[in-house]
Amino acid sequence: MTYDELLTEADSIGLLTEEKPLLSADGRIKGRRVAIRQDIPTLAQKACVLAEEIGHYHTNTMDILDQGKVLNRKIERAGRLWAYDKLIGLSGIIKGYLARCRDRYELAEYLGVTEEFLQEALDCYREKYGEHTEVDGYTIMFEPSLAVIEKIGVDQR
């Protein structure tokens, strides 16, 4: 999902998104107002930030700036997981495989996210699913490295 598509989605759920000169963060949400740091250099980076802020809108209504609190860190993680699933998801990993992405760089480029965001998502999925998971006839391996294996039927005459 592109930055422009995310802006449209944010607008459709009543969020006002503006690019501003933020000093201490790439993005912030307060109520229905989202601020994205205006000097973020790429649209992929902006998409990752905006997806996370929309994720916070869907998963949280509290001020979580103090990340020293365990509850705030859990809420932060929920917003990030929402963003990972929105921009990548297990289906995105499979689509990247089908598009013949050969490495993480190509997969990140294909999905329109940063490599760092992709790696964080993969780490999160590994924590959530373990070494591998199965979805829609594919096995996604997270260890020892990312791989997608298509299941083939036993009886192929």
GROMACS .gro file of C-alpha atoms in nm:
model
  157
    1MET     CA    1   0.000   0.000   0.000
    2THR     CA    2   0.148   0.334  -0.103
    3TYR     CA    3   0.176   0.652   0.100
    4ASP     CA    4  -0.097   0.813  -0.111
    5GLU     CA    5  -0.327   0.514  -0.058
    6LEU     CA    6  -0.265   0.536   0.317
    7LEU     CA    7  -0.345   0.909   0.310
    8THR     CA    8  -0.674   0.825   0.140
    9GLU     CA    9  -0.748   0.554   0.396
   10ALA     CA   10  -0.666   0.791   0.683
   11ASP     CA   11  -0.901   1.049   0.535
   12SER     CA   12  -1.177   0.789   0.490
   13ILE     CA   13  -1.172   0.707   0.863
   14GLY     CA   14  -1.172   1.072   0.960
   15LEU     CA   15  -0.803   1.131   1.030
   16LEU     CA   16  -0.649   1.464   0.935
   17THR     CA   17  -0.291   1.399   0.822
   18GLU     CA   18  -0.036   1.678   0.784
   19GLU     CA   19   0.335   1.687   0.724
   20LYS     CA   20   0.503   1.904   0.987
   21PRO     CA   21   0.853   1.987   1.113
   22LEU     CA   22   0.858   1.737   1.402
   23LEU     CA   23   1.173   1.736   1.611
   24SER     CA   24   1.160   1.421   1.821
   25ALA     CA   25   0.966   1.164   1.618
   26ASP     CA   26   0.880   1.066   1.262
   27GLY     CA   27   0.509   1.060   1.336
   28ARG     CA   28   0.254   1.140   1.604
   29ILE     CA   29  -0.117   1.092   1.649
   30LYS     CA   30  -0.340   1.282   1.887
   31GLY     CA   31  -0.709   1.220   1.861
   32ARG     CA   32  -0.788   1.235   1.491
   33ARG     CA   33  -0.483   1.441   1.395
   34VAL     CA   34  -0.175   1.274   1.251
   35ALA     CA   35   0.155   1.455   1.203
   36ILE     CA   36   0.425   1.309   0.978
   37ARG     CA   37   0.775   1.461   0.987
   38GLN     CA   38   0.792   1.663   0.667
   39ASP     CA   39   1.158   1.597   0.586
   40ILE     CA   40   1.134   1.217   0.572
   41PRO     CA   41   1.321   1.150   0.248
   42THR     CA   42   1.129   0.866   0.080
   43LEU     CA   43   0.767   0.776   0.024
   44ALA     CA   44   0.838   0.424   0.152
   45GLN     CA   45   0.955   0.569   0.485
   46LYS     CA   46   0.651   0.797   0.502
   47ALA     CA   47   0.423   0.500   0.430
   48CYS     CA   48   0.577   0.300   0.715
   49VAL     CA   49   0.534   0.590   0.957
   50LEU     CA   50   0.177   0.668   0.849
   51ALA     CA   51   0.075   0.301   0.868
   52GLU     CA   52   0.204   0.284   1.224
   53GLU     CA   53   0.015   0.600   1.322
   54ILE     CA   54  -0.306   0.461   1.168
   55GLY     CA   55  -0.233   0.140   1.359
   56HIS     CA   56  -0.216   0.340   1.681
   57TYR     CA   57  -0.550   0.497   1.595
   58HIS     CA   58  -0.705   0.151   1.556
   59THR     CA   59  -0.539  -0.007   1.861
   60ASN     CA   60  -0.500   0.270   2.119
   61THR     CA   61  -0.653   0.584   2.261
   62MET     CA   62  -0.393   0.662   2.529
   63ASP     CA   63  -0.082   0.880   2.544
   64ILE     CA   64   0.204   0.629   2.516
   65LEU     CA   65   0.501   0.865   2.484
   66ASP     CA   66   0.658   0.731   2.806
   67GLN     CA   67   0.803   0.404   2.676
   68GLY     CA   68   0.941   0.329   3.022
   69LYS     CA   69   0.601   0.185   3.114
   70VAL     CA   70   0.535  -0.178   3.019
   71LEU     CA   71   0.174  -0.108   2.917
   72ASN     CA   72   0.286   0.170   2.683
   73ARG     CA   73   0.540  -0.058   2.517
   74LYS     CA   74   0.270  -0.322   2.463
   75ILE     CA   75   0.040  -0.064   2.308
   76GLU     CA   76   0.324   0.063   2.088
   77ARG     CA   77   0.386  -0.292   1.969
   78ALA     CA   78   0.016  -0.340   1.887
   79GLY     CA   79   0.024  -0.032   1.663
   80ARG     CA   80   0.337  -0.156   1.491
   81LEU     CA   81   0.195  -0.504   1.438
   82TRP     CA   82  -0.111  -0.347   1.278
   83ALA     CA   83   0.121  -0.156   1.042
   84TYR     CA   84   0.328  -0.468   0.963
   85ASP     CA   85   0.014  -0.660   0.877
   86LYS     CA   86  -0.123  -0.371   0.670
   87LEU     CA   87   0.188  -0.311   0.461
   88ILE     CA   88   0.343  -0.659   0.454
   89GLY     CA   89   0.150  -0.945   0.612
   90LEU     CA   90   0.210  -1.309   0.540
   91SER     CA   91   0.028  -1.267   0.209
   92GLY     CA   92   0.272  -0.993   0.108
   93ILE     CA   93   0.565  -1.224   0.173
   94ILE     CA   94   0.402  -1.485  -0.051
   95LYS     CA   95   0.328  -1.226  -0.322
   96GLY     CA   96   0.693  -1.123  -0.312
   97TYR     CA   97   0.795  -1.485  -0.357
   98LEU     CA   98   0.559  -1.519  -0.655
   99ALA     CA   99   0.703  -1.195  -0.799
  100ARG     CA  100   1.046  -1.362  -0.775
  101CYS     CA  101   1.195  -1.127  -0.517
  102ARG     CA  102   1.538  -1.275  -0.446
  103ASP     CA  103   1.634  -1.100  -0.125
  104ARG     CA  104   1.508  -0.866   0.148
  105TYR     CA  105   1.602  -0.557  -0.050
  106GLU     CA  106   1.389  -0.667  -0.346
  107LEU     CA  107   1.103  -0.774  -0.118
  108ALA     CA  108   1.105  -0.439   0.063
  109GLU     CA  109   1.110  -0.256  -0.271
  110TYR     CA  110   0.826  -0.472  -0.405
  111LEU     CA  111   0.613  -0.410  -0.094
  112GLY     CA  112   0.695  -0.036  -0.083
  113VAL     CA  113   0.849  -0.044   0.265
  114THR     CA  114   1.195   0.018   0.403
  115GLU     CA  115   1.432  -0.272   0.461
  116GLU     CA  116   1.439  -0.181   0.831
  117PHE     CA  117   1.058  -0.194   0.855
  118LEU     CA  118   1.055  -0.528   0.671
  119GLN     CA  119   1.318  -0.672   0.905
  120GLU     CA  120   1.125  -0.554   1.212
  121ALA     CA  121   0.811  -0.716   1.071
  122LEU     CA  122   0.993  -1.044   1.002
  123ASP     CA  123   1.135  -1.041   1.356
  124CYS     CA  124   0.786  -0.981   1.492
  125TYR     CA  125   0.638  -1.261   1.279
  126ARG     CA  126   0.915  -1.497   1.394
  127GLU     CA  127   0.825  -1.417   1.756
  128LYS     CA  128   0.456  -1.466   1.684
  129TYR     CA  129   0.468  -1.780   1.465
  130GLY     CA  130   0.799  -1.944   1.552
  131GLU     CA  131   1.047  -2.075   1.294
  132HIS     CA  132   0.778  -2.117   1.027
  133THR     CA  133   0.409  -2.093   0.954
  134GLU     CA  134   0.176  -2.227   0.689
  135VAL     CA  135  -0.074  -2.020   0.495
  136ASP     CA  136  -0.268  -2.077   0.173
  137GLY     CA  137  -0.061  -2.374   0.056
  138TYR     CA  138   0.276  -2.213   0.136
  139THR     CA  139   0.521  -2.255   0.419
  140ILE     CA  140   0.697  -1.937   0.522
  141MET     CA  141   1.028  -2.006   0.694
  142PHE     CA  142   1.168  -1.738   0.925
  143GLU     CA  143   1.469  -1.941   1.040
  144PRO     CA  144   1.748  -1.984   0.952
  145SER     CA  145   1.657  -1.723   0.690
  146LEU     CA  146   1.346  -1.607   0.511
  147ALA     CA  147   1.216  -1.858   0.258
  148VAL     CA  148   0.881  -1.945   0.103
  149ILE     CA  149   0.806  -2.302   0.003
  150GLU     CA  150   0.506  -2.386  -0.212
  151LYS     CA  151   0.333  -2.707  -0.114
  152ILE     CA  152   0.281  -2.944  -0.401
  153GLY     CA  153   0.008  -3.207  -0.397
  154VAL     CA  154   0.115  -3.569  -0.340
  155ASP     CA  155  -0.082  -3.712  -0.630
  156GLN     CA  156   0.038  -3.538  -0.949
  157ARG     CA  157  -0.050  -3.752  -1.247
   0.00000   0.00000   0.00000
